[in-house]
C-alpha atoms as an extended CHARMM CRD file, in Angstrom:
* protein
*
       195  EXT
         1         1  MET       CA            -19.7520000000       -8.6680000000       -9.2870000000  PROA      1               0.0000000000
         2         2  SER       CA            -17.2080000000       -6.7370000000      -10.9040000000  PROA      2               0.0000000000
         3         3  TYR       CA            -13.9450000000       -8.3830000000      -12.0380000000  PROA      3               0.0000000000
         4         4  TYR       CA            -11.5310000000       -5.9500000000      -10.3820000000  PROA      4               0.0000000000
         5         5  ASP       CA            -13.5380000000       -4.8990000000       -7.3500000000  PROA      5               0.0000000000
         6         6  ILE       CA            -11.4130000000       -6.1750000000       -4.3590000000  PROA      6               0.0000000000
         7         7  ASP       CA            -14.5420000000       -6.2320000000       -2.2250000000  PROA      7               0.0000000000
         8         8  SER       CA            -16.0570000000       -8.9350000000       -4.2070000000  PROA      8               0.0000000000
         9         9  ILE       CA            -12.5200000000      -10.7350000000       -4.4520000000  PROA      9               0.0000000000
        10        10  LEU       CA            -12.4890000000      -10.7520000000       -0.6500000000  PROA      10              0.0000000000
        11        11  THR       CA            -16.1390000000      -11.7700000000       -0.5790000000  PROA      11              0.0000000000
        12        12  VAL       CA            -15.7530000000      -14.7280000000       -2.6240000000  PROA      12              0.0000000000
        13        13  ALA       CA            -12.7650000000      -16.1150000000       -0.9350000000  PROA      13              0.0000000000
        14        14  GLU       CA            -14.4720000000      -16.2710000000        2.5740000000  PROA      14              0.0000000000
        15        15  LYS       CA            -14.7620000000      -19.9710000000        3.9020000000  PROA      15              0.0000000000
        16        16  ILE       CA            -18.1990000000      -21.7510000000        4.4100000000  PROA      16              0.0000000000
        17        17  PRO       CA            -18.8160000000      -25.4400000000        5.8420000000  PROA      17              0.0000000000
        18        18  CYS       CA            -19.2530000000      -27.8850000000        3.0790000000  PROA      18              0.0000000000
        19        19  THR       CA            -20.3530000000      -31.3780000000        3.5570000000  PROA      19              0.0000000000
        20        20  PHE       CA            -19.3600000000      -33.5490000000        0.2070000000  PROA      20              0.0000000000
        21        21  GLN       CA            -22.3420000000      -35.8550000000       -0.7370000000  PROA      21              0.0000000000
        22        22  LEU       CA            -20.0320000000      -37.7070000000       -3.1560000000  PROA      22              0.0000000000
        23        23  ASP       CA            -16.9700000000      -39.8120000000       -3.0310000000  PROA      23              0.0000000000
        24        24  VAL       CA            -14.6410000000      -37.5830000000       -5.0480000000  PROA      24              0.0000000000
        25        25  PRO       CA            -11.0910000000      -39.3330000000       -6.3390000000  PROA      25              0.0000000000
        26        26  ASP       CA             -7.8850000000      -36.8370000000       -6.2450000000  PROA      26              0.0000000000
        27        27  LEU       CA             -9.4870000000      -34.4830000000       -4.1630000000  PROA      27              0.0000000000
        28        28  GLY       CA             -8.1260000000      -35.7540000000       -0.8440000000  PROA      28              0.0000000000
        29        29  TYR       CA             -5.7780000000      -33.0640000000       -0.3120000000  PROA      29              0.0000000000
        30        30  LEU       CA             -8.5350000000      -30.7160000000        0.4230000000  PROA      30              0.0000000000
        31        31  ASP       CA             -9.0850000000      -32.9710000000        3.7280000000  PROA      31              0.0000000000
        32        32  ASN       CA             -5.3230000000      -33.2820000000        4.3440000000  PROA      32              0.0000000000
        33        33  THR       CA             -5.2660000000      -36.7700000000        2.9200000000  PROA      33              0.0000000000
        34        34  PRO       CA             -3.2350000000      -36.2430000000       -0.4320000000  PROA      34              0.0000000000
        35        35  ASP       CA             -3.7160000000      -39.0400000000       -3.3370000000  PROA      35              0.0000000000
        36        36  GLN       CA             -6.8140000000      -40.2830000000       -1.7860000000  PROA      36              0.0000000000
        37        37  THR       CA            -10.3570000000      -40.2950000000       -2.4590000000  PROA      37              0.0000000000
        38        38  LEU       CA            -12.4060000000      -37.3080000000       -0.7750000000  PROA      38              0.0000000000
        39        39  LYS       CA            -15.0630000000      -39.5070000000        1.1760000000  PROA      39              0.0000000000
        40        40  ALA       CA            -18.6590000000      -38.7410000000        1.2240000000  PROA      40              0.0000000000
        41        41  GLY       CA            -19.8740000000      -36.8980000000        4.3500000000  PROA      41              0.0000000000
        42        42  SER       CA            -16.5510000000      -35.2370000000        4.5750000000  PROA      42              0.0000000000
        43        43  ARG       CA            -17.0010000000      -31.8980000000        6.0530000000  PROA      43              0.0000000000
        44        44  ILE       CA            -14.5800000000      -29.1340000000        4.9160000000  PROA      44              0.0000000000
        45        45  ALA       CA            -14.4680000000      -25.2800000000        4.6080000000  PROA      45              0.0000000000
        46        46  LEU       CA            -14.2510000000      -24.2350000000        1.2120000000  PROA      46              0.0000000000
        47        47  PRO       CA            -13.9280000000      -20.7930000000       -0.4990000000  PROA      47              0.0000000000
        48        48  LEU       CA            -17.5330000000      -19.4960000000       -1.5470000000  PROA      48              0.0000000000
        49        49  TRP       CA            -16.6910000000      -19.2560000000       -4.8930000000  PROA      49              0.0000000000
        50        50  LEU       CA            -15.6940000000      -23.2600000000       -5.2000000000  PROA      50              0.0000000000
        51        51  ALA       CA            -18.4910000000      -24.0130000000       -3.0350000000  PROA      51              0.0000000000
        52        52  GLU       CA            -21.0140000000      -22.2010000000       -4.9890000000  PROA      52              0.0000000000
        53        53  MET       CA            -19.7190000000      -24.0180000000       -8.4810000000  PROA      53              0.0000000000
        54        54  LEU       CA            -19.9930000000      -27.5350000000       -6.3310000000  PROA      54              0.0000000000
        55        55  ALA       CA            -23.2300000000      -26.6690000000       -5.0890000000  PROA      55              0.0000000000
        56        56  ILE       CA            -24.8300000000      -25.8290000000       -8.6040000000  PROA      56              0.0000000000
        57        57  ALA       CA            -22.5630000000      -28.4020000000      -10.5990000000  PROA      57              0.0000000000
        58        58  ASN       CA            -24.8200000000      -31.4540000000      -11.8780000000  PROA      58              0.0000000000
        59        59  THR       CA            -22.9480000000      -34.9150000000      -10.9580000000  PROA      59              0.0000000000
        60        60  GLY       CA            -25.1040000000      -36.5390000000      -13.6410000000  PROA      60              0.0000000000
        61        61  ASP       CA            -26.4150000000      -39.2820000000      -11.6940000000  PROA      61              0.0000000000
        62        62  GLU       CA            -30.3730000000      -40.5110000000      -11.4490000000  PROA      62              0.0000000000
        63        63  GLN       CA            -31.0240000000      -38.7310000000       -8.2500000000  PROA      63              0.0000000000
        64        64  GLY       CA            -29.3760000000      -35.2310000000       -9.5050000000  PROA      64              0.0000000000
        65        65  LYS       CA            -27.2960000000      -34.9120000000       -6.4410000000  PROA      65              0.0000000000
        66        66  SER       CA            -24.5490000000      -31.9500000000       -6.0190000000  PROA      66              0.0000000000
        67        67  PHE       CA            -21.1990000000      -32.4310000000       -5.0500000000  PROA      67              0.0000000000
        68        68  VAL       CA            -21.5230000000      -30.8090000000       -1.7770000000  PROA      68              0.0000000000
        69        69  ALA       CA            -24.3410000000      -29.5430000000        0.5390000000  PROA      69              0.0000000000
        70        70  PHE       CA            -23.4210000000      -26.3340000000        2.9520000000  PROA      70              0.0000000000
        71        71  ASP       CA            -24.5050000000      -24.5960000000        5.6310000000  PROA      71              0.0000000000
        72        72  LEU       CA            -24.7160000000      -21.0200000000        6.7050000000  PROA      72              0.0000000000
        73        73  PRO       CA            -21.2010000000      -19.4190000000        7.5700000000  PROA      73              0.0000000000
        74        74  LYS       CA            -20.6470000000      -18.7040000000       11.1070000000  PROA      74              0.0000000000
        75        75  ALA       CA            -20.7880000000      -15.3110000000       10.4970000000  PROA      75              0.0000000000
        76        76  LEU       CA            -24.7160000000      -15.9220000000        9.4260000000  PROA      76              0.0000000000
        77        77  GLY       CA            -25.0730000000      -18.6980000000       12.0660000000  PROA      77              0.0000000000
        78        78  ASN       CA            -28.3800000000      -18.9320000000       14.5490000000  PROA      78              0.0000000000
        79        79  ASP       CA            -26.3670000000      -17.1550000000       17.2660000000  PROA      79              0.0000000000
        80        80  VAL       CA            -25.6560000000      -14.2660000000       15.1800000000  PROA      80              0.0000000000
        81        81  LEU       CA            -29.1040000000      -14.0590000000       13.6720000000  PROA      81              0.0000000000
        82        82  GLN       CA            -30.8120000000      -14.5420000000       17.1290000000  PROA      82              0.0000000000
        83        83  ALA       CA            -28.5670000000      -11.3840000000       18.1280000000  PROA      83              0.0000000000
        84        84  LEU       CA            -29.4090000000       -9.5240000000       14.9630000000  PROA      84              0.0000000000
        85        85  LYS       CA            -33.0620000000      -10.0480000000       15.4970000000  PROA      85              0.0000000000
        86        86  ALA       CA            -32.8600000000       -8.8170000000       19.2030000000  PROA      86              0.0000000000
        87        87  ASP       CA            -30.9820000000       -5.7110000000       18.2760000000  PROA      87              0.0000000000
        88        88  PRO       CA            -29.2420000000       -5.1990000000       15.2800000000  PROA      88              0.0000000000
        89        89  ARG       CA            -27.3590000000       -2.2970000000       16.4650000000  PROA      89              0.0000000000
        90        90  ALA       CA            -25.5180000000       -4.3050000000       19.4020000000  PROA      90              0.0000000000
        91        91  VAL       CA            -23.7890000000       -6.6720000000       16.6530000000  PROA      91              0.0000000000
        92        92  PRO       CA            -20.5240000000       -5.1970000000       15.3410000000  PROA      92              0.0000000000
        93        93  LEU       CA            -21.0340000000       -6.9510000000       12.1500000000  PROA      93              0.0000000000
        94        94  ARG       CA            -17.3190000000       -6.4830000000       11.0990000000  PROA      94              0.0000000000
        95        95  ASP       CA            -16.2620000000       -9.0170000000       13.7510000000  PROA      95              0.0000000000
        96        96  GLN       CA            -18.4560000000      -11.5120000000       11.9220000000  PROA      96              0.0000000000
        97        97  SER       CA            -17.1630000000      -10.6050000000        8.4790000000  PROA      97              0.0000000000
        98        98  ALA       CA            -15.4320000000       -7.5730000000        7.0760000000  PROA      98              0.0000000000
        99        99  HSD       CA            -18.1380000000       -8.1540000000        4.0530000000  PROA      99              0.0000000000
       100       100  PHE       CA            -20.8020000000       -9.2360000000        5.9520000000  PROA      100             0.0000000000
       101       101  TYR       CA            -23.7880000000       -7.9140000000        3.9390000000  PROA      101             0.0000000000
       102       102  SER       CA            -21.9440000000       -8.8670000000        0.7460000000  PROA      102             0.0000000000
       103       103  LEU       CA            -21.6930000000      -12.5200000000        1.8520000000  PROA      103             0.0000000000
       104       104  ALA       CA            -24.9820000000      -12.4190000000        3.1080000000  PROA      104             0.0000000000
       105       105  THR       CA            -26.4130000000      -11.4800000000        0.0210000000  PROA      105             0.0000000000
       106       106  HSD       CA            -24.6560000000      -14.2980000000       -1.7470000000  PROA      106             0.0000000000
       107       107  MET       CA            -25.6500000000      -16.7350000000        0.7630000000  PROA      107             0.0000000000
       108       108  MET       CA            -29.4850000000      -15.7000000000        0.4330000000  PROA      108             0.0000000000
       109       109  ASP       CA            -28.7390000000      -16.8410000000       -3.0370000000  PROA      109             0.0000000000
       110       110  LEU       CA            -27.7380000000      -19.9080000000       -2.5010000000  PROA      110             0.0000000000
       111       111  SER       CA            -29.8010000000      -21.0710000000        0.3260000000  PROA      111             0.0000000000
       112       112  GLU       CA            -33.3010000000      -21.8340000000        1.4440000000  PROA      112             0.0000000000
       113       113  GLU       CA            -33.6290000000      -19.8420000000        4.5530000000  PROA      113             0.0000000000
       114       114  PRO       CA            -36.6700000000      -17.5680000000        4.6780000000  PROA      114             0.0000000000
       115       115  GLU       CA            -35.8340000000      -16.0870000000        7.9320000000  PROA      115             0.0000000000
       116       116  LEU       CA            -32.5580000000      -14.8340000000        6.6630000000  PROA      116             0.0000000000
       117       117  SER       CA            -33.6440000000      -12.4030000000        4.3430000000  PROA      117             0.0000000000
       118       118  THR       CA            -36.1100000000      -10.7490000000        6.5060000000  PROA      118             0.0000000000
       119       119  THR       CA            -33.2780000000      -10.5220000000        9.2120000000  PROA      119             0.0000000000
       120       120  LEU       CA            -31.1370000000       -8.8960000000        7.2990000000  PROA      120             0.0000000000
       121       121  ARG       CA            -33.3980000000       -6.2010000000        5.2610000000  PROA      121             0.0000000000
       122       122  LYS       CA            -34.2330000000       -5.2850000000        8.9310000000  PROA      122             0.0000000000
       123       123  THR       CA            -30.8430000000       -5.3160000000       10.4550000000  PROA      123             0.0000000000
       124       124  PHE       CA            -29.4020000000       -3.2200000000        7.2700000000  PROA      124             0.0000000000
       125       125  VAL       CA            -32.5720000000       -0.4700000000        7.5170000000  PROA      125             0.0000000000
       126       126  THR       CA            -31.7680000000       -0.4840000000       11.4030000000  PROA      126             0.0000000000
       127       127  ARG       CA            -28.3190000000        0.2680000000       11.2300000000  PROA      127             0.0000000000
       128       128  ALA       CA            -28.3440000000        2.7150000000        7.9740000000  PROA      128             0.0000000000
       129       129  ALA       CA            -30.4110000000        5.0580000000       10.4920000000  PROA      129             0.0000000000
       130       130  GLU       CA            -27.7100000000        4.6080000000       12.9530000000  PROA      130             0.0000000000
       131       131  VAL       CA            -24.7930000000        5.0670000000       10.4280000000  PROA      131             0.0000000000
       132       132  ALA       CA            -26.3600000000        8.2950000000        9.0410000000  PROA      132             0.0000000000
       133       133  LEU       CA            -27.0870000000        9.8010000000       12.4460000000  PROA      133             0.0000000000
       134       134  HSD       CA            -23.2710000000        9.6240000000       13.3370000000  PROA      134             0.0000000000
       135       135  ALA       CA            -22.2340000000       10.6640000000        9.9890000000  PROA      135             0.0000000000
       136       136  ARG       CA            -24.0690000000       13.8190000000       10.3830000000  PROA      136             0.0000000000
       137       137  LYS       CA            -22.3070000000       14.2050000000       14.1180000000  PROA      137             0.0000000000
       138       138  VAL       CA            -18.7360000000       14.2030000000       13.1010000000  PROA      138             0.0000000000
       139       139  GLY       CA            -16.3290000000       16.2490000000       11.4820000000  PROA      139             0.0000000000
       140       140  GLY       CA            -18.3690000000       19.5010000000       12.0970000000  PROA      140             0.0000000000
       141       141  ALA       CA            -21.2980000000       18.6210000000       10.0180000000  PROA      141             0.0000000000
       142       142  SER       CA            -23.7650000000       19.3840000000       12.7330000000  PROA      142             0.0000000000
       143       143  GLY       CA            -22.2110000000       22.8640000000       13.2260000000  PROA      143             0.0000000000
       144       144  ASN       CA            -19.2820000000       24.3410000000       15.0650000000  PROA      144             0.0000000000
       145       145  LYS       CA            -19.1500000000       26.7380000000       18.5460000000  PROA      145             0.0000000000
       146       146  GLY       CA            -17.0840000000       29.7970000000       18.5480000000  PROA      146             0.0000000000
       147       147  GLY       CA            -17.0110000000       30.0290000000       14.7520000000  PROA      147             0.0000000000
       148       148  ALA       CA            -14.0190000000       27.7790000000       14.2800000000  PROA      148             0.0000000000
       149       149  LYS       CA            -14.0970000000       26.2860000000       10.9320000000  PROA      149             0.0000000000
       150       150  GLU       CA            -12.8170000000       22.5150000000       10.9920000000  PROA      150             0.0000000000
       151       151  GLU       CA            -11.1190000000       21.4320000000        8.1670000000  PROA      151             0.0000000000
       152       152  GLY       CA            -10.9590000000       18.1340000000        6.6640000000  PROA      152             0.0000000000
       153       153  SER       CA            -13.2940000000       14.6880000000        7.2610000000  PROA      153             0.0000000000
       154       154  ASN       CA            -12.0970000000       13.0770000000       10.4610000000  PROA      154             0.0000000000
       155       155  LEU       CA            -14.7960000000       10.4950000000        9.8910000000  PROA      155             0.0000000000
       156       156  GLY       CA            -15.4250000000        9.8380000000       13.6160000000  PROA      156             0.0000000000
       157       157  VAL       CA            -11.8160000000        9.0970000000       14.5990000000  PROA      157             0.0000000000
       158       158  GLY       CA            -11.4870000000        9.3510000000       18.2770000000  PROA      158             0.0000000000
       159       159  GLY       CA            -13.7200000000        8.3010000000       21.1920000000  PROA      159             0.0000000000
       160       160  ALA       CA            -16.8460000000        6.9320000000       20.5260000000  PROA      160             0.0000000000
       161       161  GLY       CA            -16.6020000000        7.4010000000       16.6860000000  PROA      161             0.0000000000
       162       162  GLU       CA            -13.7380000000        5.3930000000       16.7310000000  PROA      162             0.0000000000
       163       163  GLU       CA            -15.6730000000        2.3830000000       18.3980000000  PROA      163             0.0000000000
       164       164  PHE       CA            -18.6570000000        2.8390000000       16.2010000000  PROA      164             0.0000000000
       165       165  LEU       CA            -16.5890000000        2.6860000000       13.0370000000  PROA      165             0.0000000000
       166       166  ARG       CA            -14.8630000000       -0.2720000000       14.2620000000  PROA      166             0.0000000000
       167       167  GLY       CA            -18.0590000000       -2.4760000000       14.0100000000  PROA      167             0.0000000000
       168       168  LEU       CA            -19.4260000000       -1.4850000000       10.7540000000  PROA      168             0.0000000000
       169       169  ASP       CA            -18.7400000000       -3.8480000000        7.6580000000  PROA      169             0.0000000000
       170       170  GLU       CA            -17.5400000000       -2.5670000000        4.5050000000  PROA      170             0.0000000000
       171       171  TRP       CA            -21.2570000000       -1.4400000000        2.7750000000  PROA      171             0.0000000000
       172       172  GLU       CA            -21.7690000000        0.4060000000        6.2650000000  PROA      172             0.0000000000
       173       173  ARG       CA            -18.3460000000        2.0080000000        6.1940000000  PROA      173             0.0000000000
       174       174  LYS       CA            -18.8710000000        3.1920000000        2.2740000000  PROA      174             0.0000000000
       175       175  LEU       CA            -22.7060000000        4.6800000000        3.3710000000  PROA      175             0.0000000000
       176       176  PHE       CA            -20.8270000000        6.5620000000        6.3890000000  PROA      176             0.0000000000
       177       177  ARG       CA            -18.3750000000        8.2410000000        4.1370000000  PROA      177             0.0000000000
       178       178  LYS       CA            -21.0650000000        9.1120000000        1.6300000000  PROA      178             0.0000000000
       179       179  ALA       CA            -23.4590000000       10.3460000000        4.2130000000  PROA      179             0.0000000000
       180       180  HSD       CA            -20.8000000000       12.2460000000        6.0110000000  PROA      180             0.0000000000
       181       181  ASP       CA            -19.2660000000       13.7960000000        2.9920000000  PROA      181             0.0000000000
       182       182  GLY       CA            -22.9870000000       14.9180000000        1.9700000000  PROA      182             0.0000000000
       183       183  ALA       CA            -23.5100000000       16.2950000000        5.5500000000  PROA      183             0.0000000000
       184       184  LYS       CA            -20.4410000000       18.3530000000        5.3090000000  PROA      184             0.0000000000
       185       185  ALA       CA            -20.9770000000       19.6640000000        2.1580000000  PROA      185             0.0000000000
       186       186  GLY       CA            -24.4070000000       20.7870000000        2.9060000000  PROA      186             0.0000000000
       187       187  LYS       CA            -23.0760000000       22.5110000000        5.8570000000  PROA      187             0.0000000000
       188       188  GLU       CA            -20.2040000000       24.1990000000        3.8500000000  PROA      188             0.0000000000
       189       189  TRP       CA            -22.9660000000       25.0920000000        1.1920000000  PROA      189             0.0000000000
       190       190  MET       CA            -25.1660000000       26.6030000000        4.0510000000  PROA      190             0.0000000000
       191       191  ASP       CA            -22.2740000000       28.9140000000        5.1390000000  PROA      191             0.0000000000
       192       192  ASN       CA            -21.6820000000       30.0900000000        2.0140000000  PROA      192             0.0000000000
       193       193  VAL       CA            -25.0900000000       31.0880000000        1.6990000000  PROA      193             0.0000000000
       194       194  LYS       CA            -25.2020000000       32.7740000000        4.7320000000  PROA      194             0.0000000000
       195       195  LYS       CA            -22.4180000000       35.1840000000        3.6580000000  PROA      195             0.0000000000
C-alpha cells in the first residue's frame, strides 16, 4: 500500500464486522455507550485498518488472545462467494465493494478461509477475459465501417457498455482502460502501417 494511494486508503476504510474477545475500558463510545467499558462479545463494524491492528495485537495474557475476532465483510460473505462460484461474470462486484479485489486480498492475508483464494482467483481470471473482450469492442478498436475514423476513447459509455462498466470494481476498471487503450493504439499503428 502506498501512503498516497487513494484506492488503498478507501480500501482500508471499509468496515468489517468484529467481535471483541475481551473487556476494553474506555472504548464504549465505539458501541454508543460513552464512558463505559466495551464488553467482551460486543459486535461492532470497524474500519479494516483498525480491525487488523486489534486482531494482530497481543493482549499479553497467558492464552494469547487478540482483542478482536472478525468475520468476512458482507462483500465477501457466503452468498457472494456462492454466486461467484456459480458464474463470476454475473456478479456486479462494484455493488459489493468499489475496491472488491483490494479488500479481498487484505482479507485473505488476515483470514484462514482456504476456499476464498481459490474462488477469487477463478473470478479474476474469468472476469479479466470478459473485460479484455469488451475493451477490444469499444471505441473503434475492432474496426469501423465506411472509413470513418473515431476519435477519443469512449470507454464503452452508452448502452450495454455502460452497464458492463457499472459492475466493474476499480482494479477491473484499470484493466479495462489499459486493454482498451492498448487495442486502440494497436489499431492506430496498423492503420499507419497500411498507409
